[in-house]
Tab-separated table of C-alpha atoms and ligand atoms in Angstrom:
chain	number	residue	atom	x	y	z
R	1	MET	CA	8.375	29.270	33.505
R	2	THR	CA	7.523	27.936	30.047
R	3	LEU	CA	8.455	24.318	29.549
R	4	LEU	CA	9.879	23.521	26.143
R	5	ALA	CA	7.720	20.968	24.392
R	6	GLU	CA	9.385	17.696	23.483
R	7	PRO	CA	10.493	17.876	19.848
R	8	PRO	CA	7.695	16.229	17.873
R	9	THR	CA	10.027	13.709	16.252
R	10	ALA	CA	11.804	12.577	19.433
R	11	VAL	CA	11.264	8.857	19.867
R	12	THR	CA	10.708	7.633	23.409
R	13	PRO	CA	13.268	4.921	24.113
R	14	THR	CA	11.611	1.705	25.140
R	15	SER	CA	12.983	-1.336	26.848
R	16	SER	CA	13.500	-4.433	24.744
R	17	GLN	CA	10.261	-5.864	26.198
R	18	ARG	CA	8.280	-2.990	24.679
R	19	ARG	CA	8.419	-4.251	21.110
R	20	LEU	CA	5.571	-5.000	18.758
R	21	VAL	CA	5.676	-8.785	18.611
R	22	ASP	CA	2.538	-10.782	17.920
R	23	GLY	CA	1.295	-14.010	19.456
R	24	TYR	CA	3.114	-16.010	16.756
R	25	GLY	CA	6.471	-14.324	17.288
R	26	ARG	CA	6.301	-12.041	14.257
R	27	HIS	CA	8.031	-8.688	14.787
R	28	ILE	CA	5.924	-5.828	13.488
R	29	SER	CA	8.062	-3.195	11.833
R	30	ASP	CA	5.907	-1.861	8.986
R	31	LEU	CA	3.120	0.676	9.568
R	32	ARG	CA	0.807	1.589	6.677
R	33	ILE	CA	-1.015	4.850	7.261
R	34	SER	CA	-4.084	5.862	5.304
R	35	VAL	CA	-4.310	9.644	5.133
R	36	THR	CA	-7.689	9.824	3.392
R	37	ASP	CA	-10.443	7.479	2.239
R	38	ARG	CA	-11.257	9.692	-0.763
R	39	CYS	CA	-10.124	8.983	-4.274
R	40	ASN	CA	-10.193	10.530	-7.737
R	41	PHE	CA	-10.448	7.079	-9.394
R	42	ARG	CA	-12.989	4.308	-8.960
R	43	CYS	CA	-10.968	1.183	-9.700
R	44	VAL	CA	-13.252	-1.788	-10.228
R	45	TYR	CA	-11.248	-3.998	-7.862
R	46	CYS	CA	-11.374	-1.461	-5.046
R	47	MET	CA	-14.253	1.046	-4.972
R	48	PRO	CA	-17.874	1.112	-6.063
R	49	GLU	CA	-18.651	3.252	-9.109
R	50	GLU	CA	-21.052	5.399	-7.075
R	51	GLY	CA	-22.419	5.694	-3.581
R	52	MET	CA	-19.210	5.535	-1.573
R	53	GLN	CA	-19.832	6.805	1.960
R	54	TRP	CA	-16.944	9.108	2.919
R	55	LEU	CA	-15.640	9.386	6.437
R	56	LYS	CA	-16.746	12.502	8.279
R	57	ARG	CA	-14.051	15.168	8.170
R	58	GLU	CA	-13.810	15.453	11.947
R	59	THR	CA	-13.017	11.750	12.271
R	60	ILE	CA	-9.936	12.001	10.056
R	61	LEU	CA	-6.684	12.074	11.993
R	62	SER	CA	-4.783	15.362	11.905
R	63	PHE	CA	-1.105	15.458	10.962
R	64	ASP	CA	-0.305	16.011	14.650
R	65	GLU	CA	-2.178	12.822	15.533
R	66	ILE	CA	-0.581	10.788	12.747
R	67	GLN	CA	2.853	12.058	13.704
R	68	ARG	CA	2.285	11.166	17.340
R	69	ILE	CA	1.104	7.617	16.643
R	70	THR	CA	3.986	7.081	14.240
R	71	ARG	CA	6.534	8.333	16.766
R	72	ILE	CA	5.137	5.969	19.416
R	73	ALA	CA	5.105	3.054	16.958
R	74	VAL	CA	8.720	3.778	16.021
R	75	GLY	CA	9.591	3.596	19.716
R	76	LEU	CA	8.109	0.074	19.653
R	77	GLY	CA	10.150	-1.132	16.696
R	78	VAL	CA	8.438	0.178	13.569
R	79	ASP	CA	11.048	1.261	11.030
R	80	GLU	CA	9.079	1.351	7.785
R	81	VAL	CA	6.195	3.717	7.153
R	82	ARG	CA	4.051	3.863	4.037
R	83	LEU	CA	1.469	6.573	3.374
R	84	THR	CA	-1.541	5.430	1.426
R	85	GLY	CA	-5.295	5.851	1.117
R	86	GLY	CA	-7.769	6.272	-0.718
R	87	GLU	CA	-5.598	8.488	-2.804
R	88	PRO	CA	-3.017	10.085	-0.493
R	89	THR	CA	-2.095	12.905	-2.890
R	90	LEU	CA	-5.638	14.277	-2.399
R	91	ARG	CA	-4.868	15.013	1.243
R	92	PRO	CA	-4.032	18.724	1.390
R	93	GLY	CA	-0.465	19.318	2.565
R	94	LEU	CA	0.751	15.738	2.071
R	95	PRO	CA	4.405	16.901	1.665
R	96	ASP	CA	4.113	18.597	5.076
R	97	LEU	CA	3.231	15.250	6.629
R	98	VAL	CA	6.175	13.628	4.850
R	99	ALA	CA	8.445	16.379	6.181
R	100	ARG	CA	7.183	15.729	9.724
R	101	LEU	CA	7.837	11.975	9.483
R	102	ALA	CA	11.131	12.126	7.571
R	103	PRO	CA	13.319	12.920	10.628
R	104	LEU	CA	12.148	9.751	12.406
R	105	PRO	CA	14.701	6.905	12.413
R	106	LEU	CA	13.081	4.955	9.579
R	107	LYS	CA	14.591	2.530	7.085
R	108	SER	CA	11.891	3.507	4.641
R	109	LEU	CA	9.323	6.273	4.213
R	110	SER	CA	7.182	5.562	1.201
R	111	LEU	CA	3.983	6.425	-0.622
R	112	THR	CA	1.462	4.383	-2.591
R	113	THR	CA	-0.384	6.515	-5.128
R	114	ASN	CA	-2.401	6.230	-8.306
R	115	GLY	CA	0.016	8.778	-9.781
R	116	PHE	CA	-2.590	11.151	-11.229
R	117	LEU	CA	-1.213	14.167	-9.321
R	118	LEU	CA	2.445	13.161	-9.271
R	119	LYS	CA	3.587	15.556	-11.961
R	120	GLN	CA	2.752	18.418	-9.586
R	121	GLN	CA	3.679	16.655	-6.354
R	122	ALA	CA	6.870	14.708	-7.102
R	123	GLN	CA	9.150	17.670	-6.398
R	124	PRO	CA	7.565	18.756	-3.074
R	125	LEU	CA	7.430	15.126	-1.951
R	126	ALA	CA	11.088	14.567	-2.799
R	127	GLN	CA	12.058	17.797	-1.059
R	128	ALA	CA	10.061	16.744	1.998
R	129	GLY	CA	12.110	13.558	2.282
R	130	LEU	CA	10.034	10.833	0.634
R	131	LYS	CA	12.327	7.855	-0.056
R	132	ARG	CA	10.286	5.320	-1.977
R	133	ILE	CA	7.156	5.203	-4.081
R	134	ASN	CA	4.692	2.725	-5.541
R	135	VAL	CA	2.588	3.947	-8.441
R	136	SER	CA	-0.463	1.873	-9.318
R	137	LEU	CA	-1.049	1.359	-13.029
R	138	ASP	CA	-2.966	-1.572	-14.465
R	139	THR	CA	-2.890	-0.906	-18.196
R	140	LEU	CA	-0.943	1.074	-20.781
R	141	GLN	CA	-3.956	1.627	-23.038
R	142	HIS	CA	-6.337	4.563	-22.728
R	143	ASP	CA	-9.650	2.760	-23.256
R	144	ARG	CA	-8.706	-0.022	-20.864
R	145	PHE	CA	-7.524	2.508	-18.305
R	146	HIS	CA	-11.014	3.985	-18.285
R	147	GLN	CA	-12.505	0.510	-18.032
R	148	ILE	CA	-10.539	-0.144	-14.817
R	149	ALA	CA	-10.291	3.260	-13.112
R	150	ARG	CA	-13.664	4.494	-14.437
R	151	ARG	CA	-11.899	7.835	-14.911
R	152	ARG	CA	-9.510	9.062	-17.549
R	153	GLY	CA	-5.922	9.596	-16.454
R	154	LEU	CA	-3.340	7.411	-18.224
R	155	ASP	CA	-1.406	10.372	-19.671
R	156	GLU	CA	-1.248	12.041	-16.259
R	157	VAL	CA	0.026	8.868	-14.570
R	158	LEU	CA	2.708	8.329	-17.229
R	159	ALA	CA	3.722	12.001	-16.942
R	160	GLY	CA	3.915	11.555	-13.166
R	161	LEU	CA	6.223	8.561	-13.585
R	162	GLU	CA	8.469	10.548	-15.939
R	163	GLU	CA	8.576	13.395	-13.457
R	164	LEU	CA	9.634	11.014	-10.688
R	165	GLU	CA	12.710	10.047	-12.700
R	166	ARG	CA	14.005	13.591	-12.057
R	167	TYR	CA	14.249	12.912	-8.304
R	168	PRO	CA	16.738	10.105	-7.705
R	169	SER	CA	16.321	10.473	-3.939
R	170	ILE	CA	13.032	8.602	-4.454
R	171	ALA	CA	14.098	5.124	-5.497
R	172	PRO	CA	13.246	2.610	-6.674
R	173	ILE	CA	10.156	3.625	-8.623
R	174	LYS	CA	7.784	0.696	-8.290
R	175	VAL	CA	4.740	0.204	-10.488
R	176	ASN	CA	1.926	-1.939	-9.049
R	177	VAL	CA	-0.307	-3.797	-11.486
R	178	VAL	CA	-3.374	-5.584	-10.086
R	179	ALA	CA	-3.613	-8.714	-12.198
R	180	MET	CA	-7.040	-9.958	-13.233
R	181	ARG	CA	-7.854	-12.887	-15.472
R	182	ASP	CA	-9.293	-11.973	-18.874
R	183	PHE	CA	-7.831	-8.502	-18.571
R	184	THR	CA	-4.153	-8.439	-17.638
R	185	GLU	CA	-2.865	-11.265	-19.876
R	186	THR	CA	-2.651	-8.973	-22.904
R	187	GLU	CA	-0.777	-6.291	-20.935
R	188	VAL	CA	1.923	-8.512	-19.455
R	189	VAL	CA	4.423	-8.242	-22.284
R	190	ALA	CA	3.947	-4.458	-22.599
R	191	PHE	CA	4.678	-4.066	-18.879
R	192	ALA	CA	7.698	-6.367	-19.122
R	193	GLU	CA	8.992	-4.218	-21.998
R	194	LEU	CA	8.385	-1.086	-19.922
R	195	SER	CA	10.507	-2.507	-17.102
R	196	ARG	CA	13.352	-3.005	-19.577
R	197	ARG	CA	13.085	0.476	-21.080
R	198	LYS	CA	12.566	2.454	-17.886
R	199	PRO	CA	14.061	2.288	-14.399
R	200	TYR	CA	10.836	0.892	-12.965
R	201	VAL	CA	10.282	-2.211	-10.880
R	202	ILE	CA	6.993	-3.585	-12.188
R	203	ARG	CA	5.082	-5.765	-9.713
R	204	PHE	CA	2.008	-7.804	-10.488
R	205	ILE	CA	-0.347	-8.167	-7.512
R	206	GLU	CA	-2.971	-10.885	-7.363
R	207	PHE	CA	-6.547	-9.612	-7.129
R	208	MET	CA	-7.799	-10.009	-3.532
R	209	PRO	CA	-11.383	-10.111	-2.195
R	210	LEU	CA	-11.219	-6.539	-0.933
R	211	ASP	CA	-13.316	-4.866	-3.639
R	212	ALA	CA	-16.209	-2.766	-2.351
R	213	ASP	CA	-18.602	-4.295	-4.905
R	214	GLY	CA	-17.974	-7.800	-3.597
R	215	ASN	CA	-17.455	-9.069	-7.168
R	216	TRP	CA	-14.208	-10.919	-6.441
R	217	GLN	CA	-14.203	-14.490	-7.680
R	218	ARG	CA	-11.353	-16.939	-7.445
R	219	GLU	CA	-11.536	-17.448	-11.220
R	220	ARG	CA	-10.642	-13.767	-11.711
R	221	VAL	CA	-7.300	-14.223	-9.922
R	222	LEU	CA	-4.489	-14.369	-12.454
R	223	SER	CA	-1.628	-15.905	-10.510
R	224	GLY	CA	1.932	-14.677	-10.475
R	225	ASP	CA	3.095	-18.019	-11.893
R	226	GLU	CA	0.772	-17.648	-14.873
R	227	ILE	CA	2.115	-14.160	-15.569
R	228	LYS	CA	5.686	-15.351	-15.188
R	229	ALA	CA	4.996	-18.082	-17.742
R	230	ILE	CA	3.658	-15.485	-20.212
R	231	ILE	CA	6.821	-13.388	-19.799
R	232	GLU	CA	9.124	-16.375	-20.164
R	233	ARG	CA	7.283	-17.495	-23.279
R	234	ASP	CA	7.659	-14.126	-24.991
R	235	PHE	CA	10.908	-12.946	-23.418
R	236	MET	CA	14.026	-14.565	-22.078
R	237	PRO	CA	13.975	-16.500	-18.789
R	238	LEU	CA	13.738	-14.545	-15.567
R	239	VAL	CA	16.425	-14.797	-12.909
R	240	ARG	CA	15.417	-14.740	-9.240
R	241	VAL	CA	16.726	-11.846	-7.102
R	242	PRO	CA	17.145	-12.656	-3.397
R	243	ALA	CA	14.672	-10.738	-1.232
R	244	GLU	CA	14.364	-10.011	2.491
R	245	PRO	CA	12.352	-12.664	4.377
R	246	SER	CA	9.517	-10.200	5.130
R	247	SER	CA	9.316	-9.075	1.504
R	248	THR	CA	5.932	-9.828	-0.048
R	249	SER	CA	7.347	-9.841	-3.520
R	250	ARG	CA	9.204	-12.484	-5.523
R	251	ARG	CA	11.674	-10.466	-7.549
R	252	TYR	CA	13.253	-11.308	-10.896
R	253	THR	CA	15.558	-9.671	-13.409
R	254	PHE	CA	15.898	-10.672	-17.025
R	255	ALA	CA	18.830	-12.881	-17.973
R	256	ASP	CA	20.631	-9.849	-19.454
R	257	GLY	CA	20.074	-7.890	-16.226
R	258	ILE	CA	17.955	-5.068	-17.668
R	259	GLY	CA	14.690	-4.400	-15.866
R	260	GLU	CA	13.048	-5.904	-12.821
R	261	ILE	CA	9.744	-7.666	-12.403
R	262	GLY	CA	8.079	-8.754	-9.171
R	263	PHE	CA	5.131	-10.913	-8.205
R	264	ILE	CA	3.021	-10.377	-5.110
R	265	ASN	CA	0.996	-13.542	-4.741
R	266	PRO	CA	-1.180	-13.193	-1.620
R	267	VAL	CA	-3.792	-15.640	-2.947
R	268	SER	CA	-1.771	-18.382	-4.653
R	269	GLN	CA	1.261	-18.208	-2.324
R	270	PRO	CA	0.230	-16.472	0.912
R	271	PHE	CA	3.060	-14.841	2.865
R	272	CYS	CA	1.214	-14.358	6.173
R	273	GLY	CA	3.914	-16.324	8.034
R	274	SER	CA	6.369	-13.477	7.556
R	275	CYS	CA	3.879	-10.607	7.754
R	276	ASN	CA	5.353	-7.644	9.608
R	277	ARG	CA	2.549	-5.110	8.922
R	278	ILE	CA	-0.127	-3.194	10.721
R	279	ARG	CA	-2.413	-0.543	9.290
R	280	LEU	CA	-3.860	2.711	10.546
R	281	THR	CA	-7.060	3.858	8.855
R	282	ALA	CA	-7.683	7.531	8.060
R	283	ASP	CA	-10.130	7.681	10.984
R	284	GLY	CA	-7.623	6.342	13.462
R	285	GLN	CA	-8.460	2.640	13.707
R	286	LEU	CA	-5.634	0.144	13.906
R	287	ARG	CA	-5.950	-3.008	11.805
R	288	THR	CA	-3.610	-5.920	12.287
R	289	CYS	CA	-4.482	-7.617	8.970
R	290	LEU	CA	-5.924	-6.490	5.626
R	291	PHE	CA	-8.690	-8.985	6.335
R	292	SER	CA	-9.345	-7.968	9.944
R	293	ILE	CA	-12.916	-8.001	11.166
R	294	ASP	CA	-12.038	-6.069	14.337
R	295	GLU	CA	-10.197	-2.798	14.754
R	296	TRP	CA	-8.521	-1.051	17.655
R	297	ASP	CA	-9.583	2.525	18.277
R	298	LEU	CA	-6.709	4.964	18.637
R	299	ARG	CA	-8.607	8.150	17.762
R	300	GLY	CA	-10.822	8.071	20.858
R	301	PRO	CA	-7.947	7.672	23.329
R	302	LEU	CA	-5.810	10.209	21.424
R	303	ARG	CA	-8.563	12.793	21.713
R	304	SER	CA	-9.379	12.113	25.331
R	305	GLY	CA	-5.975	12.701	26.827
R	306	ALA	CA	-4.264	9.310	26.569
R	307	SER	CA	-0.552	9.412	27.351
R	308	ASP	CA	2.074	8.038	24.983
R	309	ALA	CA	2.338	4.998	27.271
R	310	ASP	CA	-1.433	4.434	26.980
R	311	ILE	CA	-1.226	4.577	23.168
R	312	ALA	CA	1.769	2.239	23.217
R	313	ASP	CA	-0.253	-0.194	25.373
R	314	ILE	CA	-3.054	-0.245	22.791
R	315	LEU	CA	-0.581	-0.883	19.980
R	316	LEU	CA	1.040	-3.718	21.933
R	317	GLU	CA	-2.298	-5.269	22.854
R	318	ALA	CA	-3.608	-5.023	19.278
R	319	VAL	CA	-0.470	-6.613	17.853
R	320	SER	CA	-0.603	-9.437	20.382
R	321	HIS	CA	-3.959	-10.357	18.777
R	322	LYS	CA	-2.738	-10.169	15.191
R	323	GLU	CA	-4.423	-12.749	12.976
R	324	LEU	CA	-2.348	-15.807	12.082
R	325	LYS	CA	-3.274	-15.658	8.385
R	326	HIS	CA	-5.948	-14.744	5.911
R	327	LYS	CA	-8.434	-17.444	5.010
R	328	ILE	CA	-8.990	-16.680	1.325
R	329	ASN	CA	-8.205	-20.290	0.461
R	330	GLU	CA	-10.288	-21.851	3.223
R	331	GLY	CA	-13.731	-21.821	1.647
R	332	GLU	CA	-16.516	-21.238	4.164
R	333	ALA	CA	-14.039	-20.123	6.839
R	334	PHE	CA	-13.242	-16.980	4.821
R	335	GLN	CA	-15.032	-13.862	5.994
R	336	ARG	CA	-14.744	-10.642	4.029
R	337	ALA	CA	-12.856	-7.835	5.765
R	338	SER	CA	-14.903	-5.249	7.634
R	339	ARG	CA	-13.867	-2.548	5.147
R	340	SER	CA	-12.889	-2.497	1.489
R	341	MET	CA	-9.406	-1.691	0.220
R	342	SER	CA	-9.743	2.080	-0.244
R	343	GLN	CA	-11.099	2.437	3.308
R	344	ILE	CA	-8.295	0.369	4.807
R	345	GLY	CA	-5.245	1.666	3.017
R	346	GLY	CA	-3.501	-0.961	0.927
X	401	SAM	N1	-4.896	5.075	-4.341
X	401	SAM	C1	-3.592	4.578	-4.183
X	401	SAM	C2	-3.236	3.594	-5.263
X	401	SAM	O1	-4.134	3.146	-5.966
X	401	SAM	O2	-2.058	3.285	-5.390
X	401	SAM	C3	-3.323	3.965	-2.829
X	401	SAM	C4	-4.409	3.140	-2.222
X	401	SAM	S1	-4.763	1.617	-3.053
X	401	SAM	C5	-6.053	0.959	-2.059
X	401	SAM	C6	-3.331	0.660	-2.625
X	401	SAM	C7	-3.005	-0.506	-3.536
X	401	SAM	O3	-4.004	-1.488	-3.370
X	401	SAM	C8	-2.967	-0.171	-5.006
X	401	SAM	O4	-1.753	-0.636	-5.553
X	401	SAM	C9	-4.126	-0.931	-5.569
X	401	SAM	O5	-3.897	-1.325	-6.894
X	401	SAM	C10	-4.220	-2.100	-4.616
X	401	SAM	N2	-5.537	-2.752	-4.586
X	401	SAM	C11	-6.738	-2.160	-4.431
X	401	SAM	N3	-7.718	-3.086	-4.417
X	401	SAM	C12	-7.124	-4.283	-4.566
X	401	SAM	C13	-7.600	-5.637	-4.624
X	401	SAM	N4	-8.891	-5.926	-4.533
X	401	SAM	N5	-6.681	-6.621	-4.775
X	401	SAM	C14	-5.352	-6.350	-4.885
X	401	SAM	N6	-4.843	-5.099	-4.818
X	401	SAM	C15	-5.714	-4.084	-4.669
X	402	SF4	FE1	-8.521	4.818	-5.696
X	402	SF4	FE2	-6.283	3.436	-5.316
X	402	SF4	FE3	-8.682	2.303	-4.896
X	402	SF4	FE4	-7.969	2.870	-7.372
X	402	SF4	S1	-6.939	1.416	-5.990
X	402	SF4	S2	-9.965	3.335	-6.430
X	402	SF4	S3	-6.787	4.691	-7.118
X	402	SF4	S4	-7.810	3.943	-3.744
């Protein structure tokens, strides 16, 4: 007799004790999954210009493996999943992965992308069931785009954003701007204007010490408050929008209600106390903080016959050791993460 396999999206019910809660009582509900460490850009705050060592192909998790881990994590309380990288749109068949994850009982299934390939991929991603998107874009000027990404691509990213507007099932469209002193100041007003012209939520993210080159310096961090002051000087005052407690972003509209701006201030106003995230690297290592030094291997157990309960045990154990906070502001106590941003999955 042939036994019917369990449907791949069926979530194993777990008792209320089997929830991802860390040693500080934080409930983990957000899983960020890196689907590749490769990228078609070389952003200065993320990757080295040359010499990046790519993961070996056989170490990269298959869609079956990603789907299985996600299903188990959902059974433990995860209800938000974000696909990221490297550049996730470079992973062949990305919409197929989205289609596999979409039937899971998730509040949010989202993607973080540099947008270069979105013109071609927005439709298949929308059809596959993608619900939210973050597009990274740090400048609206061609020469400065090349300065940051060390590749050309501004027209493609803007075309990708336009294309996204045709698929209202993916909403809101968020634009992430990494803010760096002596670079971003002159872009702030242009981005604020963009958020008033287009249905985009523009979010400025403080530069974190996760760049592969190790060039981060505190002086290069342009804080959210400084950017807000620039906007308020040139525009009308911003009005705070209430956000969920676990939200990393401080959200504002303009006094006339057109456009939305957000600030993600991990350096000047850390939000570790309400962190609800864990991360899975493309090669199947679980990280409980962006700045983790240690990782929890899921690939090995997955490939050597671990049961769902075994995988769940590793997730629970890892989460119970989640770091209290990052130590960017603690001088000597700060240790750089064991991988840079593109290898972790931001
Ligand atoms: N390639 C995709 C992209 O750029 O959107 C996804 C991966 S990227 C590592 C995820 C996010 O991390 C992007 O929004 C990027 O701007 C941000 N990021 C990368 N390095 C950063 C750093 N050192 N500090 C703050 N944000 C960073
Ligand atoms: Fe690539 Fe994204 Fe890193 Fe830029 S931020 S180098 S697009 S992974």
